[in-house]
Amino acid sequence: MTRTSLAETGSTDVIVIGAGFAGLYMHHRLREMGLNAVGIEAADDVGGTWWWNRYPGARCDIRSLDYSYSFDPELEQDWDWSEKYATQPEILSYANHVAERFDLRRDVRFSTRMTSARWNETTNEWVVETDQGDRWTAQFLVMAVGALSAAKQPELADIDSFAGPTYYTASWPHEGVDFTGQRVAAIGTGSSGIQSIPLIAKQADQLTVFQRTPNFAVPAQNGPLDPEVVATLKRRYREHRAEQRVSYGGVVNPSSEQSAHEVPADERTQRFDAIWEEGMLFGFLGSFNDVMIDPSANAIVADYLRDRIRSIVSDPATAEALCPTTYPVGAKRLCLDTDYFETFNRSNVSLVDLQSTPITRLVPSGIQTTESLYEFDTIVFATGFDAMTGPLLAPEIVGKDGETLRDAWSAGPRTYLGLTTHGFPNMFMITAPGSPSVMTNMLVSIEQHVEWSTEAIAWMAERGVQQIDPDLEAQDAWVDHVNEVANFTLFPKGNSWYLGANVPGKPRVFMPYIAGVGPYREICDGVANDNYRGFTFA
Ligand code: NA7
């Protein structure tokens, strides 16, 4: 799929940046509306995050039957998932299947990165340039760039001095990596580290895990899907999709109406055991109605999850080091694991707690901490992303009056509905800051944003309107509302990537809107039905 054509110049209706699940659906919708689109994608093929993140054990933490498109009833009937939680290769095959089924590749320029987009106030168009020398103009620009697609380099001194190979989970070699016989270091214990560490440990001679902050993790209890369960769901897939759309997180999970304090301790434990045994990742956060609001209710869940870690990990000191104690459960994203804590019982695995002995620098033979020099053949970095804003701020985006998006967002992202931003007319951002996005099943949120944006484009076309731009007052009110909702909860109480806390110097702003996909959809639909309240048209 690697691009071989020469630089292109041209004009189209819509330029779509990104060919992950958001970009693919956007192309499908635009084509159905009879609009022309040009897609720009840095990867060699479709799939977005699932194209890049090929590390061992990469899996979605939303159940496969939920993490799929709902826009075509035949598509959802025809496709068969094999496991409860799908692997990266299976999700990528699904993206390929969708691209082929709807012939979506033909409008996309792969192996091409957008470098800049400038709003031309005279022609009312976006002018987009790429690293291949392309120059496209269009009335609309859609940033379907993903929320976790700008990988973050760890801020470690002399990072390039290590003599052996290094691998990043977020851009894993397509041919895979063989760790047999090697001494391997893994830095980072978020989702990517927690998923890959058990598999690397099985192959490597020795694995040393460098942990800065321990994470809460829940076992996936993964396995093949029961054909009966699939058949039953497929018979009522339409209703299930409707339920997803009005749910809290885009998945249909039972959530409790009770406070954790109303229920006796043994009953609480039974409830937690059931969630643990079922491998329902976010079940813990909805196990009682105050888990993400009341610190003492949250502590009950945290105690349960820490006891689980202690019961799995044999060495008491290692178990304690693996227990999170500095933030509420859910304030850093809960991880879904398979044998993560069990891996620390293996004789070839050890843990270095960076809280007590931080890394001082990398050296040619390995990693130097304040206490020891550790020697390795290979280092794996599972060190995360410049989440949500990173992919939007990487290219130079210049709106009205020559203002750059980087300047407009210098104190943190500012959007209206997490879809648009003042001063950048006709630019739609799919699952941007200020929308439920990463707190939800992304497929549900992506579909809603693609549908809302394309409906706005159609509404404008019907009225002969050229330009849509959110009002500053509407945007300010939305940002205030997003913050107000977040601050009502415990979600902002951890040093998480939700807040940008993992990137030195990044403004600390809680980025997702956490009132739930159902209420959020109602707000967006209400705005549209009210003649796009809060927008100015020209
Ligand atoms: P995460 O969840 O951001 O995890 C990154 C991990 O790397 C985390 O444990 C970090 O510690 C650690 N990290 C980052 N920089 C360093 C340095 N300099 N030194 C040591 N450790 C470091 O990213 P993932 O890729 O695992 O997951 C991202 C999301 O993808 C996930 O939540 C799912 O939604 C899918 P920290 O916690 O910052 O102390």
Coordinates of C-alpha atoms and ligand atoms in Angstrom, one line a residue:
M1 CA 0.0 0.0 0.0
T2 CA 3.0 2.3 0.3
R3 CA 2.5 5.4 -1.8
T4 CA 4.4 5.6 -5.1
S5 CA 2.6 8.5 -6.8
L6 CA 3.9 12.0 -7.3
A7 CA 2.7 15.0 -5.4
E8 CA -0.9 15.9 -6.1
T9 CA -2.7 19.2 -6.2
G10 CA -6.5 19.5 -6.4
S11 CA -9.8 20.6 -5.0
T12 CA -12.4 18.5 -3.3
D13 CA -15.4 18.9 -1.0
V14 CA -14.0 17.4 2.2
I15 CA -10.5 16.5 3.3
V16 CA -10.4 13.7 5.8
I17 CA -7.3 13.3 7.9
G18 CA -6.9 9.7 9.2
A19 CA -8.2 6.3 8.0
G20 CA -8.9 4.6 11.3
F21 CA -12.5 3.8 12.2
A22 CA -13.5 7.4 12.2
G23 CA -12.0 8.2 8.9
L24 CA -13.4 5.1 7.2
Y25 CA -16.9 5.8 8.3
M26 CA -16.6 9.4 7.3
H27 CA -15.6 8.4 3.8
H28 CA -18.6 6.1 3.6
R29 CA -21.0 8.8 4.8
L30 CA -19.6 11.5 2.5
R31 CA -19.9 9.2 -0.5
E32 CA -23.5 8.3 0.4
M33 CA -24.2 12.1 0.4
G34 CA -22.7 12.5 -3.1
L35 CA -19.7 14.5 -1.8
N36 CA -16.1 14.1 -3.0
A37 CA -13.5 13.5 -0.4
V38 CA -9.7 13.1 -0.2
G39 CA -8.3 11.1 2.6
I40 CA -4.8 11.5 4.0
E41 CA -3.3 8.8 6.2
A42 CA 0.2 8.5 7.6
A43 CA 0.1 4.7 7.8
D44 CA 0.5 2.4 4.8
D45 CA -3.1 1.2 5.2
V46 CA -6.4 1.5 7.1
G47 CA -6.9 0.7 10.8
G48 CA -5.5 3.7 12.7
T49 CA -4.5 2.7 16.2
W50 CA -4.9 -1.0 15.2
W51 CA -2.5 -0.6 12.4
W52 CA 0.2 0.9 14.6
N53 CA -0.1 -0.9 18.0
R54 CA 1.0 -4.4 17.0
Y55 CA 2.8 -5.3 20.3
P56 CA 2.3 -8.8 21.7
G57 CA -1.0 -9.1 23.5
A58 CA -2.6 -5.9 22.0
R59 CA -6.3 -6.2 22.5
C60 CA -9.3 -4.0 22.8
D61 CA -10.7 -3.6 26.3
I62 CA -14.3 -3.3 25.0
R63 CA -16.0 -6.5 24.1
S64 CA -15.7 -7.4 20.5
L65 CA -19.5 -7.6 19.9
D66 CA -19.7 -4.0 21.1
Y67 CA -16.6 -2.6 19.5
S68 CA -17.8 -2.7 15.9
Y69 CA -19.8 -0.4 13.6
S70 CA -23.5 -0.3 13.9
F71 CA -24.3 1.7 10.8
D72 CA -25.0 -1.3 8.6
P73 CA -27.2 -4.1 9.9
E74 CA -25.9 -6.5 7.2
L75 CA -22.3 -5.8 8.2
E76 CA -22.9 -6.6 11.8
Q77 CA -24.7 -9.8 10.9
D78 CA -22.0 -11.0 8.4
W79 CA -18.9 -10.4 10.6
D80 CA -18.0 -13.0 13.2
W81 CA -15.7 -12.2 16.1
S82 CA -13.9 -15.2 17.6
E83 CA -13.2 -14.0 21.2
K84 CA -14.9 -12.0 23.9
Y85 CA -12.1 -9.4 23.7
A86 CA -10.7 -9.2 20.2
T87 CA -7.0 -9.2 19.4
Q88 CA -5.3 -6.4 17.4
P89 CA -4.9 -8.7 14.3
E90 CA -8.6 -9.5 14.3
I91 CA -9.7 -5.9 14.7
L92 CA -7.3 -4.9 11.9
S93 CA -8.9 -7.6 9.7
Y94 CA -12.3 -6.1 10.5
A95 CA -11.1 -2.7 9.4
N96 CA -9.7 -4.2 6.2
H97 CA -13.0 -6.0 5.7
V98 CA -15.0 -2.8 6.0
A99 CA -12.6 -0.9 3.7
E100 CA -13.0 -3.5 1.1
R101 CA -16.7 -4.1 1.5
F102 CA -17.4 -0.3 1.0
D103 CA -14.5 0.3 -1.3
L104 CA -13.1 3.0 1.0
R105 CA -9.4 2.9 0.1
R106 CA -9.8 4.5 -3.2
D107 CA -10.1 8.0 -1.8
V108 CA -7.2 7.8 0.6
R109 CA -3.6 8.8 0.1
F110 CA -1.7 6.4 2.4
S111 CA 1.9 6.9 3.6
T112 CA 1.2 10.6 3.6
R113 CA 1.2 12.9 6.6
M114 CA -0.7 16.2 6.7
T115 CA 1.8 18.9 7.7
S116 CA -0.4 22.0 7.6
A117 CA -3.9 23.2 7.1
R118 CA -4.7 26.9 6.5
W119 CA -8.0 28.6 6.3
N120 CA -8.2 30.8 3.3
E121 CA -10.6 33.7 4.3
T122 CA -10.9 34.9 0.7
T123 CA -12.0 31.6 -0.9
N124 CA -13.6 30.1 2.3
E125 CA -11.5 27.0 1.9
W126 CA -9.0 24.9 3.8
V127 CA -5.7 24.5 2.1
V128 CA -4.0 21.3 3.3
E129 CA -0.4 20.4 2.6
T130 CA 1.4 17.0 3.2
D131 CA 4.9 15.7 3.6
Q132 CA 4.6 14.3 0.0
G133 CA 4.2 17.7 -1.4
D134 CA 0.5 17.4 -2.0
R135 CA -1.7 20.5 -1.8
W136 CA -5.5 20.0 -1.5
T137 CA -8.2 22.6 -1.1
A138 CA -11.7 21.8 0.3
Q139 CA -14.6 23.6 1.9
F140 CA -14.5 21.2 4.9
L141 CA -11.7 19.7 6.9
V142 CA -12.3 16.6 9.1
M143 CA -9.7 15.7 11.7
A144 CA -10.3 12.0 12.3
V145 CA -6.9 11.6 13.8
G146 CA -7.6 9.5 16.9
A147 CA -7.1 10.3 20.5
L148 CA -4.2 8.1 21.3
S149 CA -2.1 8.3 18.1
A150 CA 0.7 10.6 19.0
A151 CA 3.2 8.4 20.8
K152 CA 5.2 10.0 23.6
Q153 CA 8.9 9.6 24.0
P154 CA 9.8 9.0 27.6
E155 CA 11.7 11.9 29.1
L156 CA 14.8 9.9 30.1
A157 CA 18.3 11.3 30.0
D158 CA 20.6 9.9 27.2
I159 CA 17.7 7.8 25.8
D160 CA 19.6 7.2 22.5
S161 CA 22.7 6.0 24.2
F162 CA 21.5 2.4 24.7
A163 CA 23.4 0.2 22.2
G164 CA 20.8 -2.6 21.8
P165 CA 17.5 -2.5 19.9
T166 CA 14.6 -0.5 21.4
Y167 CA 10.9 -1.0 20.6
Y168 CA 7.9 1.2 21.2
T169 CA 4.5 -0.5 21.7
A170 CA 2.8 2.2 19.7
S171 CA 4.9 1.5 16.6
W172 CA 5.7 -2.2 16.8
P173 CA 7.6 -3.9 13.9
H174 CA 5.2 -5.6 11.6
E175 CA 7.3 -8.7 11.4
G176 CA 7.2 -9.0 15.3
V177 CA 10.1 -9.3 17.7
D178 CA 11.7 -12.5 19.0
F179 CA 12.9 -12.1 22.6
T180 CA 14.1 -15.6 23.0
G181 CA 17.3 -15.8 25.1
Q182 CA 17.3 -12.1 25.7
R183 CA 17.5 -9.9 28.8
V184 CA 14.6 -7.5 28.3
A185 CA 13.6 -4.3 30.0
A186 CA 10.0 -3.1 29.8
I187 CA 9.4 0.6 30.8
G188 CA 5.7 1.5 31.4
T189 CA 2.8 -0.2 33.1
G190 CA -0.3 1.3 31.5
S191 CA -2.6 -0.8 29.3
S192 CA 0.1 -1.5 26.7
G193 CA 2.7 -2.6 29.2
I194 CA 0.2 -4.7 31.2
Q195 CA -1.0 -6.5 28.0
S196 CA 2.5 -7.1 26.6
I197 CA 4.5 -7.9 29.7
P198 CA 3.0 -11.5 30.3
L199 CA 3.8 -12.5 26.7
I200 CA 7.3 -11.0 26.6
A201 CA 8.0 -12.8 30.0
K202 CA 7.1 -16.1 28.4
Q203 CA 9.7 -15.7 25.7
A204 CA 12.5 -13.7 27.2
D205 CA 15.3 -15.2 29.2
Q206 CA 14.8 -12.4 31.8
L207 CA 12.4 -9.6 32.0
T208 CA 12.7 -6.5 34.2
V209 CA 9.7 -4.3 34.5
F210 CA 10.3 -0.6 35.4
Q211 CA 7.2 0.8 37.0
R212 CA 6.7 4.5 37.7
T213 CA 3.0 4.2 38.9
P214 CA 1.2 1.0 39.6
N215 CA -2.1 0.5 37.9
F216 CA -5.4 -1.2 38.8
A217 CA -6.1 -4.1 36.4
V218 CA -9.0 -6.5 36.0
P219 CA -8.6 -9.9 34.4
A220 CA -10.2 -10.1 30.9
Q221 CA -11.4 -13.7 31.5
N222 CA -11.1 -13.9 27.8
G223 CA -12.0 -16.8 25.7
P224 CA -13.8 -18.0 22.6
L225 CA -17.3 -16.5 22.1
D226 CA -20.1 -18.9 22.7
P227 CA -22.0 -19.3 19.4
E228 CA -25.3 -19.3 21.3
V229 CA -24.4 -15.9 22.9
V230 CA -23.5 -14.5 19.5
A231 CA -26.7 -15.8 17.9
T232 CA -28.8 -14.4 20.7
L233 CA -27.2 -11.0 20.4
K234 CA -27.4 -11.0 16.6
R235 CA -31.1 -11.6 16.8
R236 CA -31.5 -8.4 18.8
Y237 CA -28.4 -6.4 17.6
R238 CA -30.5 -3.4 16.5
E239 CA -32.0 -3.0 20.0
H240 CA -28.6 -3.6 21.5
R241 CA -27.1 -0.8 19.4
A242 CA -29.9 1.5 20.5
E243 CA -29.2 0.7 24.1
Q244 CA -25.5 1.4 23.5
R245 CA -26.2 4.8 22.2
V246 CA -28.1 5.9 25.3
S247 CA -25.8 4.2 27.8
Y248 CA -23.1 5.8 29.9
G249 CA -20.0 4.5 28.2
G250 CA -21.3 3.1 24.9
V251 CA -21.6 -0.4 26.4
V252 CA -24.6 -1.9 28.0
N253 CA -23.4 -2.7 31.6
P254 CA -25.7 -3.0 34.5
S255 CA -25.0 0.0 36.9
S256 CA -26.1 0.2 40.4
E257 CA -28.5 2.6 42.0
Q258 CA -27.1 1.9 45.4
S259 CA -24.4 3.6 47.4
A260 CA -21.5 1.3 48.5
H261 CA -22.3 2.4 52.0
E262 CA -25.9 1.0 51.8
V263 CA -24.8 -2.5 51.2
P264 CA -23.2 -4.9 53.8
A265 CA -19.6 -5.8 53.3
D266 CA -20.1 -9.5 52.4
E267 CA -22.7 -8.5 49.8
R268 CA -20.3 -5.9 48.3
T269 CA -17.6 -8.6 48.1
Q270 CA -20.0 -10.9 46.3
R271 CA -20.8 -8.2 43.8
F272 CA -17.1 -7.5 43.2
D273 CA -16.3 -11.2 42.9
A274 CA -19.0 -11.5 40.2
I275 CA -17.5 -8.6 38.2
W276 CA -14.0 -10.0 38.6
E277 CA -15.1 -13.5 37.5
E278 CA -16.9 -12.1 34.5
G279 CA -14.0 -9.9 33.4
M280 CA -16.2 -6.8 33.1
L281 CA -13.6 -4.0 33.0
F282 CA -15.6 -1.0 33.9
G283 CA -18.1 -3.0 36.0
F284 CA -16.2 -1.9 39.1
L285 CA -16.8 1.8 38.4
G286 CA -20.5 1.2 38.1
S287 CA -20.7 -1.4 40.9
F288 CA -22.2 1.3 43.2
N289 CA -23.5 4.7 42.2
D290 CA -20.9 6.6 44.3
V291 CA -17.7 4.9 43.3
M292 CA -16.5 7.8 41.1
I293 CA -18.0 10.5 43.3
D294 CA -17.3 9.6 46.9
P295 CA -13.7 8.9 48.0
S296 CA -14.7 6.5 50.7
A297 CA -16.9 4.4 48.3
N298 CA -14.0 4.4 45.8
A299 CA -11.7 3.2 48.6
I300 CA -13.9 0.2 49.1
V301 CA -13.3 -0.9 45.5
A302 CA -9.6 0.0 45.7
D303 CA -9.2 -2.2 48.8
Y304 CA -10.9 -5.1 47.0
L305 CA -8.6 -4.8 44.0
R306 CA -5.5 -4.4 46.1
D307 CA -6.4 -7.5 48.1
R308 CA -6.7 -9.4 44.8
I309 CA -3.2 -8.3 43.8
R310 CA -1.9 -9.5 47.2
S311 CA -3.6 -12.8 46.8
I312 CA -2.1 -13.4 43.4
V313 CA 1.5 -12.1 43.8
S314 CA 3.6 -14.5 46.0
D315 CA 6.3 -12.1 47.1
P316 CA 4.8 -9.6 49.6
A317 CA 7.2 -6.8 48.8
T318 CA 6.5 -7.1 45.0
A319 CA 2.8 -7.3 45.7
E320 CA 2.9 -4.1 47.7
A321 CA 4.9 -2.3 45.0
L322 CA 2.2 -3.4 42.5
C323 CA -0.6 -2.0 44.6
P324 CA -1.8 1.5 43.5
T325 CA -2.3 3.8 46.5
T326 CA -1.9 7.3 45.2
Y327 CA -5.1 7.9 43.2
P328 CA -8.7 6.6 43.2
V329 CA -9.7 3.6 41.1
G330 CA -10.7 4.8 37.6
A331 CA -8.8 8.1 37.9
K332 CA -6.1 6.5 35.8
R333 CA -7.6 4.3 33.1
L334 CA -8.4 0.8 34.4
C335 CA -6.5 -1.9 32.6
L336 CA -7.7 -5.2 31.3
D337 CA -5.2 -8.0 31.8
T338 CA -4.4 -11.6 31.2
D339 CA -2.0 -13.0 33.7
Y340 CA -0.4 -9.7 34.4
F341 CA 0.0 -10.0 38.2
E342 CA 0.7 -13.8 37.9
T343 CA 3.7 -12.9 35.7
F344 CA 5.5 -11.5 38.7
N345 CA 5.6 -15.0 40.2
R346 CA 7.8 -16.2 37.4
S347 CA 11.4 -16.7 38.3
N348 CA 12.6 -14.8 35.2
V349 CA 10.6 -11.6 36.0
S350 CA 11.5 -8.8 38.4
L351 CA 10.1 -5.4 39.2
V352 CA 11.9 -2.2 39.7
D353 CA 9.9 0.4 41.6
L354 CA 10.9 3.8 40.1
Q355 CA 9.2 5.6 43.0
S356 CA 12.0 4.6 45.3
T357 CA 14.8 4.2 42.7
P358 CA 14.1 6.5 39.7
I359 CA 15.9 6.0 36.4
T360 CA 18.8 8.5 36.2
R361 CA 19.8 7.8 32.6
L362 CA 20.2 5.2 29.8
V363 CA 23.7 3.9 29.2
P364 CA 25.0 1.7 26.3
S365 CA 24.6 -1.4 28.3
G366 CA 21.2 -0.7 29.9
I367 CA 19.4 1.4 32.5
Q368 CA 21.0 3.3 35.4
T369 CA 18.8 4.0 38.4
T370 CA 19.7 5.9 41.6
E371 CA 20.5 2.5 43.0
S372 CA 21.9 0.1 40.3
L373 CA 23.0 -0.4 36.8
Y374 CA 20.7 -3.0 35.0
E375 CA 22.1 -4.5 31.8
F376 CA 19.9 -5.5 28.9
D377 CA 19.9 -6.8 25.3
T378 CA 16.6 -5.0 24.5
I379 CA 14.4 -2.3 25.8
V380 CA 10.6 -2.1 25.3
F381 CA 9.0 1.3 25.8
A382 CA 5.3 1.2 26.7
T383 CA 5.3 4.8 27.7
G384 CA 2.0 6.1 26.3
F385 CA 0.8 9.0 24.3
D386 CA 0.3 12.7 24.1
A387 CA -3.4 12.0 24.4
M388 CA -6.3 13.8 22.7
T389 CA -4.6 17.1 21.8
G390 CA -1.3 15.6 20.6
P391 CA -2.5 14.4 17.2
L392 CA -4.5 17.7 16.6
L393 CA -1.6 20.0 17.5
A394 CA 1.2 18.1 15.7
P395 CA 0.4 19.6 12.3
E396 CA 0.3 23.4 11.8
I397 CA -3.4 24.3 11.7
V398 CA -4.1 28.0 11.0
G399 CA -7.6 29.4 11.3
K400 CA -9.1 32.9 11.0
D401 CA -6.9 35.9 11.4
G402 CA -3.8 33.7 11.1
E403 CA -4.3 32.2 14.6
T404 CA -2.8 28.8 15.1
L405 CA -4.6 26.0 16.9
R406 CA -1.5 25.7 19.1
D407 CA -1.9 29.3 20.2
A408 CA -5.7 29.0 20.6
W409 CA -5.2 26.0 22.8
S410 CA -2.1 27.1 24.6
A411 CA -3.9 27.0 28.0
G412 CA -5.6 23.7 27.1
P413 CA -8.1 22.6 24.5
R414 CA -11.2 24.7 23.9
T415 CA -14.1 23.2 21.9
Y416 CA -17.8 23.5 21.4
L417 CA -19.3 20.1 22.0
G418 CA -15.9 18.5 21.4
L419 CA -16.6 18.7 17.7
T420 CA -15.6 22.2 16.6
T421 CA -13.4 25.1 17.9
H422 CA -14.0 28.8 17.5
G423 CA -12.0 30.6 14.8
F424 CA -11.5 27.4 12.8
P425 CA -14.5 27.4 10.5
N426 CA -15.7 24.2 8.7
M427 CA -13.3 22.0 10.7
F428 CA -14.9 19.0 12.5
M429 CA -12.9 17.0 15.0
I430 CA -14.0 13.5 15.6
T431 CA -13.9 12.5 19.3
A432 CA -11.9 15.6 20.3
P433 CA -11.4 17.0 23.8
G434 CA -14.7 18.1 25.3
S435 CA -16.5 15.0 24.0
P436 CA -17.0 11.6 25.7
S437 CA -14.3 10.1 23.5
V438 CA -11.8 8.0 25.3
M439 CA -14.1 7.4 28.3
T440 CA -16.4 5.4 26.0
N441 CA -16.6 2.6 23.5
M442 CA -14.9 4.6 20.7
L443 CA -17.0 3.0 17.9
V444 CA -20.2 4.4 19.4
S445 CA -18.7 7.9 19.9
I446 CA -17.1 7.9 16.4
E447 CA -20.3 7.0 14.7
Q448 CA -22.2 9.7 16.6
H449 CA -19.6 12.4 15.7
V450 CA -19.4 11.3 12.0
E451 CA -23.2 11.4 11.8
W452 CA -23.5 14.8 13.5
S453 CA -20.8 16.4 11.4
T454 CA -22.2 15.1 8.1
E455 CA -25.7 16.1 9.0
A456 CA -24.4 19.6 9.7
I457 CA -22.7 19.6 6.3
A458 CA -26.0 18.5 4.7
W459 CA -28.0 21.1 6.6
M460 CA -25.6 23.8 5.3
A461 CA -25.8 22.6 1.7
E462 CA -29.6 22.6 1.8
R463 CA -29.5 26.3 2.9
G464 CA -26.6 27.3 0.7
V465 CA -24.6 28.3 3.8
Q466 CA -20.8 28.3 3.2
Q467 CA -19.4 28.5 6.7
I468 CA -20.0 27.2 10.2
D469 CA -18.0 28.5 13.2
P470 CA -18.9 28.0 16.9
D471 CA -19.5 31.2 18.9
L472 CA -16.9 32.0 21.6
E473 CA -19.6 32.4 24.2
A474 CA -21.1 28.9 23.4
Q475 CA -17.6 27.4 23.5
D476 CA -16.7 29.1 26.8
A477 CA -20.0 27.8 28.3
W478 CA -19.3 24.3 27.0
V479 CA -15.7 24.2 28.4
D480 CA -17.1 25.4 31.8
H481 CA -19.7 22.7 31.7
V482 CA -17.2 20.0 30.8
N483 CA -15.0 21.1 33.7
E484 CA -17.9 21.3 36.1
V485 CA -19.0 17.8 35.4
A486 CA -15.5 16.4 35.7
N487 CA -14.9 18.2 39.0
F488 CA -18.0 16.7 40.4
T489 CA -16.3 13.3 40.1
L490 CA -13.0 11.6 41.2
F491 CA -11.9 11.2 37.5
P492 CA -9.5 14.2 37.6
K493 CA -7.8 13.0 40.9
G494 CA -4.9 11.1 39.3
N495 CA -1.9 12.0 37.2
S496 CA -3.5 10.6 34.1
W497 CA -3.3 11.2 30.4
Y498 CA -6.9 12.2 30.6
L499 CA -5.5 15.4 32.3
G500 CA -2.3 15.6 30.2
A501 CA -0.4 14.9 33.4
N502 CA 1.9 12.4 31.6
V503 CA 3.4 15.1 29.3
P504 CA 5.7 17.6 31.0
G505 CA 4.5 21.1 30.4
K506 CA 1.1 20.2 29.0
P507 CA -1.7 22.3 30.5
R508 CA -3.5 20.3 33.1
V509 CA -7.1 20.1 31.9
F510 CA -9.5 17.2 32.2
M511 CA -10.2 16.6 28.5
P512 CA -13.0 14.1 28.1
Y513 CA -16.7 15.0 28.8
I514 CA -17.9 12.5 31.3
A515 CA -21.6 12.9 31.6
G516 CA -22.1 9.8 29.4
V517 CA -22.7 9.2 25.7
G518 CA -26.5 9.1 26.1
P519 CA -26.9 12.6 27.7
Y520 CA -24.2 14.0 25.4
R521 CA -26.0 12.7 22.3
E522 CA -29.1 14.4 23.5
I523 CA -27.2 17.7 23.9
C524 CA -25.7 17.5 20.4
D525 CA -29.0 16.6 18.9
G526 CA -30.7 19.4 20.8
V527 CA -28.2 21.9 19.4
A528 CA -28.8 20.6 15.8
N529 CA -32.6 20.6 16.2
D530 CA -32.4 24.2 17.5
N531 CA -30.9 25.3 14.1
Y532 CA -27.4 24.7 15.4
R533 CA -27.6 26.8 18.5
G534 CA -24.3 28.4 19.4
F535 CA -22.9 28.4 15.8
T536 CA -22.6 31.3 13.4
F537 CA -23.1 30.7 9.8
A538 CA -21.9 32.7 6.9
Ligands
NA7_1 P1 -0.3 4.8 29.4 O1 -1.5 4.3 30.0 O2 -0.1 6.3 29.3 O3 1.0 4.2 30.1 C1 2.3 4.6 30.0 C2 3.1 4.1 31.1 O4 4.5 4.5 30.9 C3 2.7 4.5 32.4 O5 2.9 3.5 33.3 C4 3.7 5.6 32.7 O6 3.9 5.9 34.0 C5 4.9 5.1 32.1 N1 5.9 6.1 31.7 C6 5.8 7.1 30.9 N2 6.9 7.9 30.8 C7 7.8 7.3 31.6 C8 9.1 7.5 32.0 N3 9.8 8.6 31.5 N4 9.7 6.7 32.9 C9 9.0 5.7 33.4 N5 7.8 5.3 33.1 C10 7.2 6.1 32.2 O7 -0.1 4.3 27.9 P2 -0.5 2.9 27.2 O8 0.0 2.9 25.9 O9 -0.2 1.8 28.1 O10 -2.1 3.0 27.2 C11 -2.8 4.1 26.6 C12 -4.2 3.8 26.4 O11 -4.3 3.0 25.2 C13 -4.9 3.0 27.4 O12 -5.3 3.6 28.5 C14 -6.1 2.4 26.6 O13 -7.1 3.4 26.5 C15 -5.5 2.2 25.2 P3 2.9 7.0 34.8 O14 1.7 6.3 35.0 O15 2.8 8.2 33.9 O16 3.7 7.3 36.1

